[in-house]
Amino acid sequence: MTATDRSIELINAAAQAAADRLAHDIIAYDVSDVLSITDAFLLASAPNDRQVKSIVDEIEERLQKELGAKPVRREGDRDARWILLDYVDIVIHVQHSEERVFYALERLWKDCPEIALPEDALKTRGKAEEHAQLNGGTEGDQS
């Protein structure tokens, strides 16, 4: 089984929204063969809590406005270190860069096929590392 066209449409819109808000290291996986509860995961990160929230807000607004999609669940708002948006067909994880490294969700899903993303989203790969180097190797919370 592969992710549905609707799931791919949602993933691409969410990835573009995240890229527009300067998310780092955007990647999506088709998890439909290993999970029955969703088709795809989108992962993105940001160097501070404020930006994590901004990315999530933009994704939610864009999916609602362009595709009429609302999340059935939104978790993690209070600390904004890892916010999850559950759209049933897809699940979006926007993490603080430190959480992204610590939890390494890519390691868990690396055997699943990657979903092709818009060019702007692909350009975000490696941005977290660049940001860390520019800021003296640390990514402290700047919110």
N, CA, C and O atoms as a GROMACS GRO file, in nm:
protein
  572
    1MET      N    1   0.084  -0.118   0.000
    1MET     CA    2   0.000   0.000   0.000
    1MET      C    3   0.089   0.125   0.000
    1MET      O    4   0.197   0.124   0.059
    2THR      N    5   0.044   0.230  -0.065
    2THR     CA    6   0.118   0.355  -0.063
    2THR      C    7   0.027   0.468  -0.018
    2THR      O    8  -0.095   0.454  -0.015
    3ALA      N    9   0.089   0.578   0.017
    3ALA     CA   10   0.013   0.694   0.062
    3ALA      C   11  -0.084   0.738  -0.048
    3ALA      O   12  -0.052   0.732  -0.166
    4THR      N   13  -0.201   0.782  -0.007
    4THR     CA   14  -0.303   0.826  -0.102
    4THR      C   15  -0.264   0.960  -0.166
    4THR      O   16  -0.177   1.031  -0.115
    5ASP      N   17  -0.329   0.991  -0.276
    5ASP     CA   18  -0.305   1.120  -0.342
    5ASP      C   19  -0.337   1.235  -0.247
    5ASP      O   20  -0.267   1.336  -0.246
    6ARG      N   21  -0.443   1.220  -0.167
    6ARG     CA   22  -0.480   1.324  -0.070
    6ARG      C   23  -0.369   1.343   0.033
    6ARG      O   24  -0.337   1.456   0.069
    7SER      N   25  -0.313   1.234   0.080
    7SER     CA   26  -0.203   1.243   0.177
    7SER      C   27  -0.083   1.315   0.117
    7SER      O   28  -0.022   1.399   0.183
    8ILE      N   29  -0.049   1.283  -0.005
    8ILE     CA   30   0.064   1.348  -0.073
    8ILE      C   31   0.036   1.496  -0.091
    8ILE      O   32   0.125   1.579  -0.073
    9GLU      N   33  -0.088   1.530  -0.126
    9GLU     CA   34  -0.127   1.670  -0.143
    9GLU      C   35  -0.111   1.746  -0.010
    9GLU      O   36  -0.058   1.857  -0.008
   10LEU      N   37  -0.158   1.686   0.099
   10LEU     CA   38  -0.144   1.747   0.231
   10LEU      C   39   0.002   1.762   0.271
   10LEU      O   40   0.043   1.867   0.322
   11ILE      N   41   0.081   1.658   0.248
   11ILE     CA   42   0.224   1.661   0.283
   11ILE      C   43   0.294   1.774   0.207
   11ILE      O   44   0.371   1.850   0.265
   12ASN      N   45   0.268   1.785   0.078
   12ASN     CA   46   0.334   1.887  -0.002
   12ASN      C   47   0.296   2.029   0.039
   12ASN      O   48   0.381   2.118   0.044
   13ALA      N   49   0.169   2.049   0.068
   13ALA     CA   50   0.124   2.181   0.114
   13ALA      C   51   0.186   2.214   0.250
   13ALA      O   52   0.229   2.327   0.273
   14ALA      N   53   0.190   2.116   0.339
   14ALA     CA   54   0.249   2.138   0.471
   14ALA      C   55   0.399   2.164   0.460
   14ALA      O   56   0.452   2.250   0.530
   15ALA      N   57   0.467   2.089   0.374
   15ALA     CA   58   0.611   2.108   0.357
   15ALA      C   59   0.642   2.247   0.302
   15ALA      O   60   0.737   2.311   0.346
   16GLN      N   61   0.561   2.294   0.207
   16GLN     CA   62   0.582   2.427   0.152
   16GLN      C   63   0.557   2.534   0.259
   16GLN      O   64   0.633   2.630   0.270
   17ALA      N   65   0.453   2.516   0.338
   17ALA     CA   66   0.424   2.611   0.446
   17ALA      C   67   0.538   2.615   0.546
   17ALA      O   68   0.578   2.723   0.591
   18ALA      N   69   0.592   2.498   0.581
   18ALA     CA   70   0.704   2.492   0.675
   18ALA      C   71   0.828   2.561   0.616
   18ALA      O   72   0.897   2.636   0.686
   19ALA      N   73   0.854   2.537   0.490
   19ALA     CA   74   0.968   2.600   0.424
   19ALA      C   75   0.951   2.752   0.420
   19ALA      O   76   1.047   2.827   0.438
   20ASP      N   77   0.828   2.797   0.397
   20ASP     CA   78   0.801   2.942   0.393
   20ASP      C   79   0.826   3.007   0.528
   20ASP      O   80   0.855   3.127   0.534
   21ARG      N   81   0.815   2.931   0.634
   21ARG     CA   82   0.841   2.982   0.770
   21ARG      C   83   0.982   2.945   0.818
   21ARG      O   84   1.012   2.951   0.937
   22LEU      N   85   1.068   2.906   0.724
   22LEU     CA   86   1.210   2.881   0.749
   22LEU      C   87   1.238   2.762   0.840
   22LEU      O   88   1.331   2.764   0.920
   23ALA      N   89   1.158   2.659   0.828
   23ALA     CA   90   1.185   2.534   0.900
   23ALA      C   91   1.314   2.472   0.848
   23ALA      O   92   1.356   2.499   0.736
   24HIS      N   93   1.374   2.390   0.930
   24HIS     CA   94   1.497   2.320   0.893
   24HIS      C   95   1.468   2.173   0.865
   24HIS      O   96   1.378   2.113   0.924
   25ASP      N   97   1.546   2.117   0.774
   25ASP     CA   98   1.550   1.972   0.752
   25ASP      C   99   1.414   1.906   0.736
   25ASP      O  100   1.382   1.810   0.806
   26ILE      N  101   1.335   1.958   0.644
   26ILE     CA  102   1.202   1.904   0.618
   26ILE      C  103   1.215   1.773   0.540
   26ILE      O  104   1.285   1.765   0.439
   27ILE      N  105   1.147   1.672   0.590
   27ILE     CA  106   1.149   1.541   0.525
   27ILE      C  107   1.014   1.473   0.549
   27ILE      O  108   0.950   1.495   0.653
   28ALA      N  109   0.971   1.391   0.454
   28ALA     CA  110   0.844   1.319   0.469
   28ALA      C  111   0.864   1.172   0.435
   28ALA      O  112   0.941   1.138   0.345
   29TYR      N  113   0.793   1.088   0.507
   29TYR     CA  114   0.801   0.944   0.487
   29TYR      C  115   0.662   0.887   0.461
   29TYR      O  116   0.565   0.928   0.524
   30ASP      N  117   0.656   0.793   0.369
   30ASP     CA  118   0.535   0.715   0.345
   30ASP      C  119   0.540   0.598   0.443
   30ASP      O  120   0.617   0.504   0.425
   31VAL      N  121   0.456   0.604   0.545
   31VAL     CA  122   0.456   0.500   0.649
   31VAL      C  123   0.335   0.407   0.637
   31VAL      O  124   0.306   0.330   0.728
   32SER      N  125   0.266   0.415   0.524
   32SER     CA  126   0.142   0.339   0.506
   32SER      C  127   0.161   0.188   0.510
   32SER      O  128   0.068   0.115   0.545
   33ASP      N  129   0.280   0.140   0.474
   33ASP     CA  130   0.304  -0.004   0.478
   33ASP      C  131   0.329  -0.058   0.619
   33ASP      O  132   0.312  -0.177   0.645
   34VAL      N  133   0.370   0.030   0.710
   34VAL     CA  134   0.404  -0.016   0.845
   34VAL      C  135   0.307   0.031   0.953
   34VAL      O  136   0.307  -0.022   1.064
   35LEU      N  137   0.225   0.131   0.921
   35LEU     CA  138   0.126   0.180   1.017
   35LEU      C  139  -0.012   0.179   0.952
   35LEU      O  140  -0.027   0.216   0.836
   36SER      N  141  -0.110   0.138   1.028
   36SER     CA  142  -0.245   0.140   0.973
   36SER      C  143  -0.320   0.268   1.010
   36SER      O  144  -0.428   0.294   0.957
   37ILE      N  145  -0.264   0.347   1.100
   37ILE     CA  146  -0.334   0.466   1.150
   37ILE      C  147  -0.311   0.592   1.068
   37ILE      O  148  -0.386   0.688   1.082
   38THR      N  149  -0.210   0.594   0.982
   38THR     CA  150  -0.182   0.712   0.901
   38THR      C  151  -0.101   0.671   0.778
   38THR      O  152  -0.042   0.563   0.775
   39ASP      N  153  -0.098   0.758   0.678
   39ASP     CA  154  -0.025   0.730   0.555
   39ASP      C  155   0.117   0.785   0.555
   39ASP      O  156   0.209   0.722   0.501
   40ALA      N  157   0.134   0.903   0.616
   40ALA     CA  158   0.263   0.971   0.601
   40ALA      C  159   0.296   1.056   0.722
   40ALA      O  160   0.208   1.104   0.794
   41PHE      N  161   0.426   1.073   0.742
   41PHE     CA  162   0.479   1.163   0.846
   41PHE      C  163   0.556   1.274   0.777
   41PHE      O  164   0.629   1.250   0.681
   42LEU      N  165   0.541   1.395   0.828
   42LEU     CA  166   0.624   1.507   0.786
   42LEU      C  167   0.702   1.551   0.910
   42LEU      O  168   0.644   1.571   1.016
   43LEU      N  169   0.833   1.565   0.895
   43LEU     CA  170   0.919   1.609   1.004
   43LEU      C  171   0.982   1.742   0.964
   43LEU      O  172   1.024   1.760   0.850
   44ALA      N  173   0.989   1.834   1.059
   44ALA     CA  174   1.055   1.963   1.038
   44ALA      C  175   1.104   2.012   1.173
   44ALA      O  176   1.056   1.967   1.277
   45SER      N  177   1.200   2.104   1.171
   45SER     CA  178   1.250   2.155   1.298
   45SER      C  179   1.282   2.303   1.286
   45SER      O  180   1.285   2.360   1.177
   46ALA      N  181   1.305   2.363   1.403
   46ALA     CA  182   1.338   2.505   1.412
   46ALA      C  183   1.429   2.526   1.533
   46ALA      O  184   1.425   2.447   1.628
   47PRO      N  185   1.510   2.631   1.530
   47PRO     CA  186   1.606   2.650   1.638
   47PRO      C  187   1.550   2.708   1.767
   47PRO      O  188   1.622   2.713   1.867
   48ASN      N  189   1.423   2.751   1.769
   48ASN     CA  190   1.369   2.804   1.894
   48ASN      C  191   1.218   2.778   1.901
   48ASN      O  192   1.154   2.750   1.800
   49ASP      N  193   1.165   2.788   2.020
   49ASP     CA  194   1.025   2.756   2.046
   49ASP      C  195   0.929   2.847   1.969
   49ASP      O  196   0.827   2.801   1.917
   50ARG      N  197   0.962   2.974   1.962
   50ARG     CA  198   0.875   3.068   1.892
   50ARG      C  199   0.861   3.031   1.745
   50ARG      O  200   0.752   3.038   1.688
   51GLN      N  201   0.970   2.991   1.685
   51GLN     CA  202   0.966   2.954   1.544
   51GLN      C  203   0.892   2.821   1.524
   51GLN      O  204   0.822   2.804   1.424
   52VAL      N  205   0.906   2.729   1.617
   52VAL     CA  206   0.830   2.604   1.610
   52VAL      C  207   0.681   2.637   1.603
   52VAL      O  208   0.609   2.583   1.518
   53LYS      N  209   0.634   2.724   1.691
   53LYS     CA  210   0.493   2.764   1.693
   53LYS      C  211   0.452   2.832   1.563
   53LYS      O  212   0.345   2.806   1.509
   54SER      N  213   0.538   2.919   1.514
   54SER     CA  214   0.508   2.990   1.390
   54SER      C  215   0.493   2.895   1.272
   54SER      O  216   0.403   2.911   1.190
   55ILE      N  217   0.581   2.797   1.264
   55ILE     CA  218   0.574   2.696   1.157
   55ILE      C  219   0.444   2.618   1.166
   55ILE      O  220   0.375   2.598   1.065
   56VAL      N  221   0.411   2.573   1.286
   56VAL     CA  222   0.288   2.494   1.306
   56VAL      C  223   0.165   2.578   1.271
   56VAL      O  224   0.074   2.529   1.204
   57ASP      N  225   0.162   2.702   1.315
   57ASP     CA  226   0.048   2.789   1.285
   57ASP      C  227   0.032   2.809   1.134
   57ASP      O  228  -0.080   2.808   1.082
   58GLU      N  229   0.144   2.827   1.065
   58GLU     CA  230   0.138   2.846   0.919
   58GLU      C  231   0.090   2.719   0.849
   58GLU      O  232   0.008   2.727   0.757
   59ILE      N  233   0.138   2.605   0.891
   59ILE     CA  234   0.094   2.478   0.832
   59ILE      C  235  -0.057   2.461   0.852
   59ILE      O  236  -0.130   2.431   0.758
   60GLU      N  237  -0.101   2.482   0.974
   60GLU     CA  238  -0.243   2.464   1.005
   60GLU      C  239  -0.330   2.561   0.924
   60GLU      O  240  -0.433   2.521   0.870
   61GLU      N  241  -0.288   2.684   0.916
   61GLU     CA  242  -0.365   2.785   0.840
   61GLU      C  243  -0.368   2.752   0.691
   61GLU      O  244  -0.473   2.759   0.627
   62ARG      N  245  -0.253   2.715   0.637
   62ARG     CA  246  -0.244   2.686   0.494
   62ARG      C  247  -0.327   2.563   0.456
   62ARG      O  248  -0.398   2.565   0.355
   63LEU      N  249  -0.320   2.457   0.536
   63LEU     CA  250  -0.397   2.337   0.504
   63LEU      C  251  -0.547   2.363   0.514
   63LEU      O  252  -0.626   2.309   0.436
   64GLN      N  253  -0.586   2.447   0.610
   64GLN     CA  254  -0.728   2.482   0.625
   64GLN      C  255  -0.774   2.566   0.505
   64GLN      O  256  -0.877   2.537   0.444
   65LYS      N  257  -0.697   2.668   0.472
   65LYS     CA  258  -0.737   2.761   0.367
   65LYS      C  259  -0.732   2.699   0.227
   65LYS      O  260  -0.824   2.716   0.148
   66GLU      N  261  -0.624   2.627   0.197
   66GLU     CA  262  -0.605   2.575   0.062
   66GLU      C  263  -0.673   2.440   0.038
   66GLU      O  264  -0.717   2.411  -0.073
   67LEU      N  265  -0.680   2.357   0.143
   67LEU     CA  266  -0.728   2.220   0.122
   67LEU      C  267  -0.847   2.182   0.210
   67LEU      O  268  -0.896   2.069   0.204
   68GLY      N  269  -0.894   2.276   0.292
   68GLY     CA  270  -1.008   2.248   0.378
   68GLY      C  271  -0.982   2.143   0.484
   68GLY      O  272  -1.075   2.077   0.530
   69ALA      N  273  -0.855   2.127   0.522
   69ALA     CA  274  -0.818   2.023   0.619
   69ALA      C  275  -0.792   2.085   0.757
   69ALA      O  276  -0.723   2.186   0.769
   70LYS      N  277  -0.850   2.023   0.859
   70LYS     CA  278  -0.828   2.065   0.997
   70LYS      C  279  -0.770   1.947   1.074
   70LYS      O  280  -0.809   1.832   1.052
   71PRO      N  281  -0.676   1.974   1.164
   71PRO     CA  282  -0.622   1.863   1.243
   71PRO      C  283  -0.728   1.811   1.340
   71PRO      O  284  -0.807   1.888   1.394
   72VAL      N  285  -0.726   1.680   1.362
   72VAL     CA  286  -0.816   1.623   1.463
   72VAL      C  287  -0.753   1.636   1.602
   72VAL      O  288  -0.821   1.623   1.703
   73ARG      N  289  -0.622   1.660   1.604
   73ARG     CA  290  -0.551   1.673   1.731
   73ARG      C  291  -0.428   1.760   1.711
   73ARG      O  292  -0.360   1.751   1.609
   74ARG      N  293  -0.401   1.844   1.810
   74ARG     CA  294  -0.280   1.926   1.812
   74ARG      C  295  -0.223   1.913   1.953
   74ARG      O  296  -0.290   1.946   2.051
   75GLU      N  297  -0.100   1.865   1.962
   75GLU     CA  298  -0.039   1.842   2.093
   75GLU      C  299   0.097   1.910   2.103
   75GLU      O  300   0.167   1.927   2.003
   76GLY      N  301   0.133   1.950   2.224
   76GLY     CA  302   0.265   2.003   2.250
   76GLY      C  303   0.275   2.154   2.249
   76GLY      O  304   0.385   2.209   2.256
   77ASP      N  305   0.162   2.223   2.240
   77ASP     CA  306   0.164   2.369   2.233
   77ASP      C  307   0.225   2.437   2.355
   77ASP      O  308   0.294   2.539   2.342
   78ARG      N  309   0.201   2.382   2.470
   78ARG     CA  310   0.243   2.450   2.593
   78ARG      C  311   0.392   2.478   2.596
   78ARG      O  312   0.434   2.590   2.625
   79ASP      N  313   0.472   2.379   2.568
   79ASP     CA  314   0.617   2.397   2.571
   79ASP      C  315   0.674   2.434   2.435
   79ASP      O  316   0.781   2.493   2.426
   80ALA      N  317   0.603   2.399   2.330
   80ALA     CA  318   0.645   2.427   2.191
   80ALA      C  319   0.783   2.370   2.159
   80ALA      O  320   0.857   2.427   2.079
   81ARG      N  321   0.817   2.260   2.221
   81ARG     CA  322   0.943   2.192   2.190
   81ARG      C  323   0.921   2.086   2.083
   81ARG      O  324   1.011   2.053   2.006
   82TRP      N  325   0.799   2.032   2.081
   82TRP     CA  326   0.762   1.932   1.982
   82TRP      C  327   0.611   1.939   1.968
   82TRP      O  328   0.537   1.895   2.057
   83ILE      N  329   0.566   1.994   1.858
   83ILE     CA  330   0.423   2.006   1.834
   83ILE      C  331   0.384   1.905   1.726
   83ILE      O  332   0.449   1.894   1.622
   84LEU      N  333   0.277   1.833   1.754
   84LEU     CA  334   0.226   1.731   1.663
   84LEU      C  335   0.090   1.775   1.612
   84LEU      O  336   0.002   1.812   1.689
   85LEU      N  337   0.073   1.770   1.480
   85LEU     CA  338  -0.057   1.793   1.417
   85LEU      C  339  -0.101   1.661   1.354
   85LEU      O  340  -0.032   1.606   1.269
   86ASP      N  341  -0.216   1.613   1.396
   86ASP     CA  342  -0.269   1.486   1.344
   86ASP      C  343  -0.387   1.516   1.252
   86ASP      O  344  -0.491   1.564   1.296
   87TYR      N  345  -0.368   1.487   1.124
   87TYR     CA  346  -0.472   1.505   1.024
   87TYR      C  347  -0.532   1.370   0.981
   87TYR      O  348  -0.597   1.363   0.877
   88VAL      N  349  -0.510   1.267   1.056
   88VAL     CA  350  -0.550   1.128   1.031
   88VAL      C  351  -0.471   1.072   0.913
   88VAL      O  352  -0.396   0.976   0.930
   89ASP      N  353  -0.487   1.131   0.793
   89ASP     CA  354  -0.413   1.082   0.676
   89ASP      C  355  -0.263   1.106   0.689
   89ASP      O  356  -0.182   1.027   0.640
   90ILE      N  357  -0.228   1.216   0.755
   90ILE     CA  358  -0.087   1.249   0.777
   90ILE      C  359  -0.069   1.296   0.920
   90ILE      O  360  -0.163   1.344   0.984
   91VAL      N  361   0.053   1.283   0.969
   91VAL     CA  362   0.090   1.337   1.101
   91VAL      C  363   0.214   1.423   1.081
   91VAL      O  364   0.312   1.382   1.018
   92ILE      N  365   0.207   1.544   1.134
   92ILE     CA  366   0.316   1.641   1.119
   92ILE      C  367   0.384   1.660   1.254
   92ILE      O  368   0.318   1.686   1.355
   93HIS      N  369   0.516   1.649   1.253
   93HIS     CA  370   0.597   1.671   1.373
   93HIS      C  371   0.686   1.791   1.347
   93HIS      O  372   0.769   1.789   1.257
   94VAL      N  373   0.669   1.896   1.427
   94VAL     CA  374   0.759   2.011   1.419
   94VAL      C  375   0.829   2.017   1.554
   94VAL      O  376   0.766   2.036   1.658
   95GLN      N  377   0.960   2.000   1.550
   95GLN     CA  378   1.037   1.988   1.674
   95GLN      C  379   1.140   2.099   1.686
   95GLN      O  380   1.192   2.150   1.587
   96HIS      N  381   1.168   2.133   1.811
   96HIS     CA  382   1.285   2.216   1.840
   96HIS      C  383   1.406   2.135   1.793
   96HIS      O  384   1.405   2.013   1.804
   97SER      N  385   1.506   2.200   1.742
   97SER     CA  386   1.623   2.130   1.687
   97SER      C  387   1.686   2.032   1.786
   97SER      O  388   1.732   1.925   1.747
   98GLU      N  389   1.687   2.068   1.915
   98GLU     CA  390   1.746   1.979   2.015
   98GLU      C  391   1.664   1.850   2.029
   98GLU      O  392   1.721   1.741   2.041
   99GLU      N  393   1.532   1.862   2.027
   99GLU     CA  394   1.446   1.744   2.034
   99GLU      C  395   1.462   1.659   1.908
   99GLU      O  396   1.459   1.536   1.914
  100ARG      N  397   1.479   1.725   1.797
  100ARG     CA  398   1.495   1.653   1.669
  100ARG      C  399   1.618   1.563   1.674
  100ARG      O  400   1.614   1.448   1.630
  101VAL      N  401   1.726   1.616   1.728
  101VAL     CA  402   1.849   1.537   1.740
  101VAL      C  403   1.831   1.426   1.843
  101VAL      O  404   1.869   1.312   1.819
  102PHE      N  405   1.773   1.460   1.958
  102PHE     CA  406   1.759   1.363   2.066
  102PHE      C  407   1.669   1.246   2.027
  102PHE      O  408   1.705   1.130   2.049
  103TYR      N  409   1.552   1.275   1.971
  103TYR     CA  410   1.456   1.169   1.941
  103TYR      C  411   1.482   1.101   1.807
  103TYR      O  412   1.440   0.987   1.786
  104ALA      N  413   1.550   1.166   1.717
  104ALA     CA  414   1.594   1.109   1.589
  104ALA      C  415   1.487   1.023   1.521
  104ALA      O  416   1.509   0.905   1.494
  105LEU      N  417   1.373   1.084   1.495
  105LEU     CA  418   1.264   1.010   1.432
  105LEU      C  419   1.303   0.953   1.296
  105LEU      O  420   1.250   0.851   1.254
  106GLU      N  421   1.395   1.019   1.228
  106GLU     CA  422   1.441   0.968   1.099
  106GLU      C  423   1.498   0.827   1.112
  106GLU      O  424   1.482   0.744   1.022
  107ARG      N  425   1.563   0.801   1.224
  107ARG     CA  426   1.619   0.667   1.246
  107ARG      C  427   1.509   0.561   1.251
  107ARG      O  428   1.526   0.450   1.200
  108LEU      N  429   1.396   0.597   1.311
  108LEU     CA  430   1.285   0.503   1.323
  108LEU      C  431   1.220   0.473   1.187
  108LEU      O  432   1.174   0.362   1.164
  109TRP      N  433   1.216   0.572   1.100
  109TRP     CA  434   1.140   0.560   0.975
  109TRP      C  435   1.229   0.551   0.852
  109TRP      O  436   1.178   0.559   0.740
  110LYS      N  437   1.359   0.536   0.870
  110LYS     CA  438   1.452   0.539   0.757
  110LYS      C  439   1.427   0.429   0.652
  110LYS      O  440   1.467   0.445   0.536
  111ASP      N  441   1.362   0.321   0.690
  111ASP     CA  442   1.335   0.214   0.595
  111ASP      C  443   1.208   0.240   0.513
  111ASP      O  444   1.180   0.167   0.418
  112CYS      N  445   1.133   0.342   0.550
  112CYS     CA  446   1.013   0.378   0.475
  112CYS      C  447   1.053   0.470   0.359
  112CYS      O  448   1.149   0.546   0.369
  113PRO      N  449   0.979   0.462   0.249
  113PRO     CA  450   1.013   0.548   0.135
  113PRO      C  451   0.992   0.696   0.168
  113PRO      O  452   0.896   0.734   0.234
  114GLU      N  453   1.085   0.776   0.119
  114GLU     CA  454   1.070   0.921   0.131
  114GLU      C  455   0.968   0.969   0.030
  114GLU      O  456   0.958   0.914  -0.080
  115ILE      N  457   0.895   1.070   0.066
  115ILE     CA  458   0.798   1.132  -0.025
  115ILE      C  459   0.865   1.254  -0.088
  115ILE      O  460   0.926   1.334  -0.018
  116ALA      N  461   0.854   1.266  -0.218
  116ALA     CA  462   0.910   1.382  -0.288
  116ALA      C  463   0.841   1.509  -0.239
  116ALA      O  464   0.718   1.514  -0.225
  117LEU      N  465   0.921   1.610  -0.213
  117LEU     CA  466   0.870   1.736  -0.159
  117LEU      C  467   0.900   1.851  -0.254
  117LEU      O  468   0.982   1.837  -0.345
  118PRO      N  469   0.833   1.965  -0.234
  118PRO     CA  470   0.862   2.082  -0.317
  118PRO      C  471   1.008   2.125  -0.302
  118PRO      O  472   1.071   2.100  -0.199
  119GLU      N  473   1.060   2.189  -0.403
  119GLU     CA  474   1.201   2.233  -0.406
  119GLU      C  475   1.238   2.317  -0.284
  119GLU      O  476   1.345   2.299  -0.226
  120ASP      N  477   1.149   2.409  -0.244
  120ASP     CA  478   1.178   2.493  -0.127
  120ASP      C  479   1.199   2.409  -0.001
  120ASP      O  480   1.284   2.442   0.082
  121ALA      N  481   1.124   2.302   0.013
  121ALA     CA  482   1.138   2.214   0.129
  121ALA      C  483   1.270   2.138   0.123
  121ALA      O  484   1.338   2.121   0.224
  122LEU      N  485   1.307   2.094   0.004
  122LEU     CA  486   1.434   2.021  -0.012
  122LEU      C  487   1.554   2.109   0.021
  122LEU      O  488   1.655   2.060   0.071
  123LYS      N  489   1.544   2.237  -0.006
  123LYS     CA  490   1.654   2.330   0.021
  123LYS      C  491   1.679   2.350   0.171
  123LYS      O  492   1.781   2.407   0.209
  124THR      N  493   1.588   2.302   0.255
  124THR     CA  494   1.604   2.319   0.400
  124THR      C  495   1.696   2.214   0.461
  124THR      O  496   1.734   2.224   0.577
  125ARG      N  497   1.731   2.112   0.384
  125ARG     CA  498   1.816   2.004   0.436
  125ARG      C  499   1.952   2.059   0.475
  125ARG      O  500   2.016   2.129   0.398
  126GLY      N  501   1.995   2.026   0.596
  126GLY     CA  502   2.124   2.071   0.646
  126GLY      C  503   2.121   2.208   0.710
  126GLY      O  504   2.224   2.254   0.760
  127LYS      N  505   2.007   2.274   0.712
  127LYS     CA  506   1.998   2.410   0.769
  127LYS      C  507   2.018   2.410   0.920
  127LYS      O  508   2.073   2.506   0.974
  128ALA      N  509   1.975   2.307   0.988
  128ALA     CA  510   1.994   2.303   1.134
  128ALA      C  511   2.142   2.302   1.168
  128ALA      O  512   2.186   2.371   1.259
  129GLU      N  513   2.218   2.223   1.094
  129GLU     CA  514   2.362   2.217   1.116
  129GLU      C  515   2.428   2.352   1.086
  129GLU      O  516   2.514   2.399   1.161
  130GLU      N  517   2.388   2.414   0.975
  130GLU     CA  518   2.440   2.547   0.940
  130GLU      C  519   2.410   2.647   1.051
  130GLU      O  520   2.498   2.723   1.092
  131HIS      N  521   2.287   2.646   1.100
  131HIS     CA  522   2.247   2.739   1.205
  131HIS      C  523   2.329   2.718   1.331
  131HIS      O  524   2.372   2.814   1.394
  132ALA      N  525   2.352   2.592   1.368
  132ALA     CA  526   2.431   2.561   1.487
  132ALA      C  527   2.573   2.613   1.473
  132ALA      O  528   2.629   2.668   1.568
  133GLN      N  529   2.632   2.595   1.355
  133GLN     CA  530   2.770   2.641   1.333
  133GLN      C  531   2.779   2.793   1.339
  133GLN      O  532   2.875   2.848   1.394
  134LEU      N  533   2.680   2.861   1.284
  134LEU     CA  534   2.679   3.007   1.285
  134LEU      C  535   2.661   3.063   1.426
  134LEU      O  536   2.701   3.175   1.455
  135ASN      N  537   2.598   2.983   1.513
  135ASN     CA  538   2.571   3.028   1.649
  135ASN      C  539   2.661   2.961   1.752
  135ASN      O  540   2.620   2.938   1.866
  136GLY      N  541   2.782   2.932   1.712
  136GLY     CA  542   2.880   2.878   1.805
  136GLY      C  543   2.858   2.734   1.847
  136GLY      O  544   2.907   2.692   1.952
  137GLY      N  545   2.786   2.658   1.766
  137GLY     CA  546   2.768   2.516   1.795
  137GLY      C  547   2.658   2.484   1.893
  137GLY      O  548   2.634   2.367   1.923
  138THR      N  549   2.591   2.587   1.945
  138THR     CA  550   2.478   2.560   2.035
  138THR      C  551   2.353   2.618   1.977
  138THR      O  552   2.354   2.716   1.904
  139GLU      N  553   2.243   2.553   2.013
  139GLU     CA  554   2.114   2.599   1.963
  139GLU      C  555   2.023   2.631   2.080
  139GLU      O  556   1.911   2.582   2.087
  140GLY      N  557   2.070   2.712   2.171
  140GLY     CA  558   1.990   2.744   2.289
  140GLY      C  559   1.858   2.807   2.253
  140GLY      O  560   1.843   2.865   2.145
  141ASP      N  561   1.762   2.796   2.342
  141ASP     CA  562   1.628   2.850   2.320
  141ASP      C  563   1.634   3.002   2.324
  141ASP      O  564   1.678   3.061   2.423
  142GLN      N  565   1.589   3.063   2.218
  142GLN     CA  566   1.595   3.208   2.205
  142GLN      C  567   1.459   3.272   2.209
  142GLN      O  568   1.443   3.387   2.166
  143SER      N  569   1.359   3.201   2.260
  143SER     CA  570   1.223   3.259   2.260
  143SER      C  571   1.201   3.348   2.380
  143SER      O  572   1.093   3.404   2.395
   0.00000   0.00000   0.00000
